[in-house]
mmCIF file with all atom_site columns, C-alpha atoms in Angstrom:
data_model
loop_
_atom_site.group_PDB
_atom_site.id
_atom_site.type_symbol
_atom_site.label_atom_id
_atom_site.label_alt_id
_atom_site.label_comp_id
_atom_site.label_asym_id
_atom_site.label_entity_id
_atom_site.label_seq_id
_atom_site.pdbx_PDB_ins_code
_atom_site.Cartn_x
_atom_site.Cartn_y
_atom_site.Cartn_z
_atom_site.occupancy
_atom_site.B_iso_or_equiv
_atom_site.pdbx_formal_charge
_atom_site.auth_seq_id
_atom_site.auth_comp_id
_atom_site.auth_asym_id
_atom_site.auth_atom_id
_atom_site.pdbx_PDB_model_num
ATOM 1   C CA . UNK A 1 1   ? 103.978 119.511 108.634 1.00 87.00 ? 1   UNK A CA 1
ATOM 2   C CA . UNK A 1 2   ? 104.929 116.403 106.766 1.00 91.00 ? 2   UNK A CA 1
ATOM 3   C CA . UNK A 1 3   ? 108.358 114.805 107.135 1.00 89.00 ? 3   UNK A CA 1
ATOM 4   C CA . UNK A 1 4   ? 109.787 112.584 104.670 1.00 86.00 ? 4   UNK A CA 1
ATOM 5   C CA . UNK A 1 5   ? 111.397 109.297 105.554 1.00 83.00 ? 5   UNK A CA 1
ATOM 6   C CA . UNK A 1 6   ? 114.745 111.076 105.245 1.00 86.00 ? 6   UNK A CA 1
ATOM 7   C CA . UNK A 1 7   ? 113.896 113.635 107.842 1.00 88.00 ? 7   UNK A CA 1
ATOM 8   C CA . UNK A 1 8   ? 112.929 116.534 104.982 1.00 86.00 ? 8   UNK A CA 1
ATOM 9   C CA . UNK A 1 9   ? 110.109 118.790 106.772 1.00 89.00 ? 9   UNK A CA 1
ATOM 10  C CA . UNK A 1 10  ? 107.897 119.642 103.895 1.00 88.00 ? 10  UNK A CA 1
ATOM 11  C CA . UNK A 1 11  ? 106.280 123.207 104.477 1.00 88.00 ? 11  UNK A CA 1
ATOM 12  C CA . UNK A 1 12  ? 102.832 121.917 104.434 1.00 90.00 ? 12  UNK A CA 1
ATOM 13  C CA . UNK A 1 13  ? 100.848 119.409 106.177 1.00 93.00 ? 13  UNK A CA 1
ATOM 14  C CA . UNK A 1 14  ? 97.456  117.618 105.966 1.00 96.00 ? 14  UNK A CA 1
ATOM 15  C CA . UNK A 1 15  ? 95.381  120.772 106.404 1.00 95.00 ? 15  UNK A CA 1
ATOM 16  C CA . UNK A 1 16  ? 96.856  122.189 103.328 1.00 95.00 ? 16  UNK A CA 1
ATOM 17  C CA . UNK A 1 17  ? 95.953  119.147 100.937 1.00 97.00 ? 17  UNK A CA 1
ATOM 18  C CA . UNK A 1 18  ? 93.348  120.115 98.471  1.00 96.00 ? 18  UNK A CA 1
ATOM 19  C CA . UNK A 1 19  ? 91.270  118.449 95.875  1.00 96.00 ? 19  UNK A CA 1
ATOM 20  C CA . UNK A 1 20  ? 90.145  114.895 97.477  1.00 96.00 ? 20  UNK A CA 1
ATOM 21  C CA . UNK A 1 21  ? 86.629  115.633 96.701  1.00 95.00 ? 21  UNK A CA 1
ATOM 22  C CA . UNK A 1 22  ? 87.492  116.464 93.169  1.00 95.00 ? 22  UNK A CA 1
ATOM 23  C CA . UNK A 1 23  ? 89.704  113.414 92.715  1.00 96.00 ? 23  UNK A CA 1
ATOM 24  C CA . UNK A 1 24  ? 86.900  111.126 93.807  1.00 96.00 ? 24  UNK A CA 1
ATOM 25  C CA . UNK A 1 25  ? 85.527  110.461 90.283  1.00 95.00 ? 25  UNK A CA 1
ATOM 26  C CA . UNK A 1 26  ? 88.998  109.654 89.017  1.00 94.00 ? 26  UNK A CA 1
ATOM 27  C CA . UNK A 1 27  ? 89.667  107.307 91.884  1.00 96.00 ? 27  UNK A CA 1
ATOM 28  C CA . UNK A 1 28  ? 86.478  105.460 91.703  1.00 96.00 ? 28  UNK A CA 1
ATOM 29  C CA . UNK A 1 29  ? 85.243  105.455 88.073  1.00 95.00 ? 29  UNK A CA 1
ATOM 30  C CA . UNK A 1 30  ? 88.320  106.418 85.868  1.00 92.00 ? 30  UNK A CA 1
ATOM 31  C CA . UNK A 1 31  ? 89.060  109.437 83.376  1.00 91.00 ? 31  UNK A CA 1
ATOM 32  C CA . UNK A 1 32  ? 90.291  109.965 80.313  1.00 89.00 ? 32  UNK A CA 1
ATOM 33  C CA . UNK A 1 33  ? 93.845  111.675 79.757  1.00 88.00 ? 33  UNK A CA 1
ATOM 34  C CA . UNK A 1 34  ? 94.197  114.334 77.086  1.00 89.00 ? 34  UNK A CA 1
ATOM 35  C CA . UNK A 1 35  ? 96.049  111.800 75.123  1.00 90.00 ? 35  UNK A CA 1
ATOM 36  C CA . UNK A 1 36  ? 92.634  109.416 75.141  1.00 84.00 ? 36  UNK A CA 1
ATOM 37  C CA . UNK A 1 37  ? 94.163  107.112 77.554  1.00 88.00 ? 37  UNK A CA 1
ATOM 38  C CA . UNK A 1 38  ? 91.591  105.887 80.051  1.00 86.00 ? 38  UNK A CA 1
ATOM 39  C CA . UNK A 1 39  ? 93.537  105.936 83.624  1.00 90.00 ? 39  UNK A CA 1
ATOM 40  C CA . UNK A 1 40  ? 92.218  105.327 87.380  1.00 93.00 ? 40  UNK A CA 1
ATOM 41  C CA . UNK A 1 41  ? 88.819  103.600 88.355  1.00 94.00 ? 41  UNK A CA 1
ATOM 42  C CA . UNK A 1 42  ? 90.020  101.826 91.262  1.00 96.00 ? 42  UNK A CA 1
ATOM 43  C CA . UNK A 1 43  ? 86.428  100.698 92.565  1.00 97.00 ? 43  UNK A CA 1
ATOM 44  C CA . UNK A 1 44  ? 86.342  96.692  92.265  1.00 97.00 ? 44  UNK A CA 1
ATOM 45  C CA . UNK A 1 45  ? 83.367  96.853  89.858  1.00 96.00 ? 45  UNK A CA 1
ATOM 46  C CA . UNK A 1 46  ? 85.275  99.475  87.722  1.00 96.00 ? 46  UNK A CA 1
ATOM 47  C CA . UNK A 1 47  ? 87.896  97.567  87.494  1.00 96.00 ? 47  UNK A CA 1
ATOM 48  C CA . UNK A 1 48  ? 85.920  94.098  86.701  1.00 95.00 ? 48  UNK A CA 1
ATOM 49  C CA . UNK A 1 49  ? 83.905  95.931  83.922  1.00 95.00 ? 49  UNK A CA 1
ATOM 50  C CA . UNK A 1 50  ? 86.985  97.458  82.287  1.00 95.00 ? 50  UNK A CA 1
ATOM 51  C CA . UNK A 1 51  ? 89.781  94.887  82.847  1.00 95.00 ? 51  UNK A CA 1
ATOM 52  C CA . UNK A 1 52  ? 92.428  97.087  81.521  1.00 95.00 ? 52  UNK A CA 1
ATOM 53  C CA . UNK A 1 53  ? 95.630  95.505  81.949  1.00 96.00 ? 53  UNK A CA 1
ATOM 54  C CA . UNK A 1 54  ? 97.492  96.701  85.026  1.00 95.00 ? 54  UNK A CA 1
ATOM 55  C CA . UNK A 1 55  ? 94.600  98.219  86.488  1.00 96.00 ? 55  UNK A CA 1
ATOM 56  C CA . UNK A 1 56  ? 94.300  97.728  90.264  1.00 98.00 ? 56  UNK A CA 1
ATOM 57  C CA . UNK A 1 57  ? 91.270  97.112  92.593  1.00 98.00 ? 57  UNK A CA 1
ATOM 58  C CA . UNK A 1 58  ? 90.515  97.969  96.149  1.00 98.00 ? 58  UNK A CA 1
ATOM 59  C CA . UNK A 1 59  ? 88.873  95.245  97.839  1.00 98.00 ? 59  UNK A CA 1
ATOM 60  C CA . UNK A 1 60  ? 85.282  94.003  96.499  1.00 98.00 ? 60  UNK A CA 1
ATOM 61  C CA . UNK A 1 61  ? 83.711  95.095  99.732  1.00 97.00 ? 61  UNK A CA 1
ATOM 62  C CA . UNK A 1 62  ? 85.150  98.629  99.743  1.00 98.00 ? 62  UNK A CA 1
ATOM 63  C CA . UNK A 1 63  ? 82.784  101.346 98.462  1.00 98.00 ? 63  UNK A CA 1
ATOM 64  C CA . UNK A 1 64  ? 83.423  104.748 97.049  1.00 98.00 ? 64  UNK A CA 1
ATOM 65  C CA . UNK A 1 65  ? 82.744  106.378 100.363 1.00 98.00 ? 65  UNK A CA 1
ATOM 66  C CA . UNK A 1 66  ? 85.045  103.863 102.282 1.00 98.00 ? 66  UNK A CA 1
ATOM 67  C CA . UNK A 1 67  ? 88.013  104.428 99.645  1.00 98.00 ? 67  UNK A CA 1
ATOM 68  C CA . UNK A 1 68  ? 87.611  108.233 100.053 1.00 98.00 ? 68  UNK A CA 1
ATOM 69  C CA . UNK A 1 69  ? 87.371  107.864 103.841 1.00 98.00 ? 69  UNK A CA 1
ATOM 70  C CA . UNK A 1 70  ? 90.739  105.811 103.703 1.00 98.00 ? 70  UNK A CA 1
ATOM 71  C CA . UNK A 1 71  ? 92.407  108.257 101.477 1.00 98.00 ? 71  UNK A CA 1
ATOM 72  C CA . UNK A 1 72  ? 91.408  111.091 104.102 1.00 98.00 ? 72  UNK A CA 1
ATOM 73  C CA . UNK A 1 73  ? 93.244  108.844 106.664 1.00 98.00 ? 73  UNK A CA 1
ATOM 74  C CA . UNK A 1 74  ? 96.284  108.509 104.880 1.00 98.00 ? 74  UNK A CA 1
ATOM 75  C CA . UNK A 1 75  ? 96.319  112.253 104.112 1.00 98.00 ? 75  UNK A CA 1
ATOM 76  C CA . UNK A 1 76  ? 96.071  113.144 107.646 1.00 97.00 ? 76  UNK A CA 1
ATOM 77  C CA . UNK A 1 77  ? 98.701  110.327 109.197 1.00 97.00 ? 77  UNK A CA 1
ATOM 78  C CA . UNK A 1 78  ? 100.803 109.013 106.496 1.00 97.00 ? 78  UNK A CA 1
ATOM 79  C CA . UNK A 1 79  ? 103.123 106.111 107.308 1.00 97.00 ? 79  UNK A CA 1
ATOM 80  C CA . UNK A 1 80  ? 105.717 107.201 104.630 1.00 96.00 ? 80  UNK A CA 1
ATOM 81  C CA . UNK A 1 81  ? 105.884 110.516 102.784 1.00 96.00 ? 81  UNK A CA 1
ATOM 82  C CA . UNK A 1 82  ? 108.173 110.281 99.550  1.00 93.00 ? 82  UNK A CA 1
ATOM 83  C CA . UNK A 1 83  ? 109.426 112.633 96.787  1.00 87.00 ? 83  UNK A CA 1
ATOM 84  C CA . UNK A 1 84  ? 108.375 111.932 93.433  1.00 86.00 ? 84  UNK A CA 1
ATOM 85  C CA . UNK A 1 85  ? 110.628 114.104 91.336  1.00 81.00 ? 85  UNK A CA 1
ATOM 86  C CA . UNK A 1 86  ? 110.220 117.885 91.999  1.00 82.00 ? 86  UNK A CA 1
ATOM 87  C CA . UNK A 1 87  ? 106.530 118.240 91.962  1.00 90.00 ? 87  UNK A CA 1
ATOM 88  C CA . UNK A 1 88  ? 105.051 115.110 93.419  1.00 93.00 ? 88  UNK A CA 1
ATOM 89  C CA . UNK A 1 89  ? 104.714 113.712 96.550  1.00 94.00 ? 89  UNK A CA 1
ATOM 90  C CA . UNK A 1 90  ? 103.418 110.024 97.702  1.00 96.00 ? 90  UNK A CA 1
ATOM 91  C CA . UNK A 1 91  ? 101.796 109.423 101.087 1.00 97.00 ? 91  UNK A CA 1
ATOM 92  C CA . UNK A 1 92  ? 101.172 106.056 102.087 1.00 98.00 ? 92  UNK A CA 1
ATOM 93  C CA . UNK A 1 93  ? 99.570  103.944 104.950 1.00 98.00 ? 93  UNK A CA 1
ATOM 94  C CA . UNK A 1 94  ? 97.826  100.676 105.822 1.00 98.00 ? 94  UNK A CA 1
ATOM 95  C CA . UNK A 1 95  ? 94.279  101.110 106.157 1.00 98.00 ? 95  UNK A CA 1
ATOM 96  C CA . UNK A 1 96  ? 92.246  98.005  107.109 1.00 96.00 ? 96  UNK A CA 1
ATOM 97  C CA . UNK A 1 97  ? 94.679  95.769  105.903 1.00 97.00 ? 97  UNK A CA 1
ATOM 98  C CA . UNK A 1 98  ? 95.439  97.536  102.666 1.00 98.00 ? 98  UNK A CA 1
ATOM 99  C CA . UNK A 1 99  ? 98.325  99.685  101.503 1.00 98.00 ? 99  UNK A CA 1
ATOM 100 C CA . UNK A 1 100 ? 97.233  102.852 99.929  1.00 98.00 ? 100 UNK A CA 1
ATOM 101 C CA . UNK A 1 101 ? 98.684  105.833 98.168  1.00 98.00 ? 101 UNK A CA 1
ATOM 102 C CA . UNK A 1 102 ? 97.724  109.136 97.728  1.00 98.00 ? 102 UNK A CA 1
ATOM 103 C CA . UNK A 1 103 ? 99.711  110.744 95.165  1.00 97.00 ? 103 UNK A CA 1
ATOM 104 C CA . UNK A 1 104 ? 99.968  114.521 95.323  1.00 97.00 ? 104 UNK A CA 1
ATOM 105 C CA . UNK A 1 105 ? 101.011 117.433 92.900  1.00 95.00 ? 105 UNK A CA 1
ATOM 106 C CA . UNK A 1 106 ? 102.742 120.259 94.091  1.00 91.00 ? 106 UNK A CA 1
ATOM 107 C CA . UNK A 1 107 ? 101.517 123.638 92.593  1.00 79.00 ? 107 UNK A CA 1
ATOM 108 C CA . UNK A 1 108 ? 102.058 126.990 93.433  1.00 81.00 ? 108 UNK A CA 1
ATOM 109 C CA . UNK A 1 109 ? 98.815  127.138 95.362  1.00 84.00 ? 109 UNK A CA 1
ATOM 110 C CA . UNK A 1 110 ? 99.567  124.191 97.436  1.00 87.00 ? 110 UNK A CA 1
ATOM 111 C CA . UNK A 1 111 ? 99.375  120.379 97.397  1.00 95.00 ? 111 UNK A CA 1
ATOM 112 C CA . UNK A 1 112 ? 96.528  118.886 95.584  1.00 96.00 ? 112 UNK A CA 1
ATOM 113 C CA . UNK A 1 113 ? 95.433  115.245 95.314  1.00 97.00 ? 113 UNK A CA 1
ATOM 114 C CA . UNK A 1 114 ? 95.973  113.505 91.926  1.00 96.00 ? 114 UNK A CA 1
ATOM 115 C CA . UNK A 1 115 ? 94.796  110.266 92.730  1.00 97.00 ? 115 UNK A CA 1
ATOM 116 C CA . UNK A 1 116 ? 94.486  107.384 95.133  1.00 98.00 ? 116 UNK A CA 1
ATOM 117 C CA . UNK A 1 117 ? 95.123  103.591 94.803  1.00 98.00 ? 117 UNK A CA 1
ATOM 118 C CA . UNK A 1 118 ? 96.026  100.262 96.568  1.00 98.00 ? 118 UNK A CA 1
ATOM 119 C CA . UNK A 1 119 ? 99.300  98.531  96.064  1.00 98.00 ? 119 UNK A CA 1
ATOM 120 C CA . UNK A 1 120 ? 98.642  95.448  98.139  1.00 98.00 ? 120 UNK A CA 1
ATOM 121 C CA . UNK A 1 121 ? 96.448  94.005  100.734 1.00 97.00 ? 121 UNK A CA 1
ATOM 122 C CA . UNK A 1 122 ? 93.704  91.608  101.524 1.00 95.00 ? 122 UNK A CA 1
ATOM 123 C CA . UNK A 1 123 ? 91.152  91.628  98.769  1.00 97.00 ? 123 UNK A CA 1
ATOM 124 C CA . UNK A 1 124 ? 93.322  93.867  96.237  1.00 98.00 ? 124 UNK A CA 1
ATOM 125 C CA . UNK A 1 125 ? 93.549  92.710  92.665  1.00 98.00 ? 125 UNK A CA 1
ATOM 126 C CA . UNK A 1 126 ? 95.194  93.659  89.713  1.00 98.00 ? 126 UNK A CA 1
ATOM 127 C CA . UNK A 1 127 ? 94.341  92.808  85.950  1.00 97.00 ? 127 UNK A CA 1
ATOM 128 C CA . UNK A 1 128 ? 96.861  90.717  84.577  1.00 97.00 ? 128 UNK A CA 1
ATOM 129 C CA . UNK A 1 129 ? 96.577  88.921  81.223  1.00 96.00 ? 129 UNK A CA 1
ATOM 130 C CA . UNK A 1 130 ? 92.825  89.407  81.147  1.00 95.00 ? 130 UNK A CA 1
ATOM 131 C CA . UNK A 1 131 ? 92.069  87.919  84.552  1.00 96.00 ? 131 UNK A CA 1
ATOM 132 C CA . UNK A 1 132 ? 91.763  89.625  87.990  1.00 97.00 ? 132 UNK A CA 1
ATOM 133 C CA . UNK A 1 133 ? 94.627  88.311  90.440  1.00 97.00 ? 133 UNK A CA 1
ATOM 134 C CA . UNK A 1 134 ? 95.775  88.772  93.865  1.00 96.00 ? 134 UNK A CA 1
ATOM 135 C CA . UNK A 1 135 ? 98.126  91.247  94.852  1.00 93.00 ? 135 UNK A CA 1
ATOM 136 C CA . UNK A 1 136 ? 98.158  90.324  98.588  1.00 76.00 ? 136 UNK A CA 1
#
């Protein structure tokens, strides 16, 4: 079972989280929303190729498999569990010097991964004013 920072016990835990494999393409290469806006794509080479303002990249030496393995670690043992409104939860942990967030949505059939992204750490970069800048 997950427990939020304020002590709230959630009715599900790591074994109930679905959709990590299905989220892989969005996390690594990106996807297009219904409104036509591109989102996701956090593999370093994807960010380097797209250079979307605000886009954030995992370290250059993290490949897709490493990103997804780190996401699984966050799901299995999050350091922080936060509600984001009524139907979303953020799990976060620091893995290999990189702070990761796994965002879940809470549909009726159980928690599912929406996205995975880094927020800071060694080698993490964000696009700002057309350049990749350290977020360390």
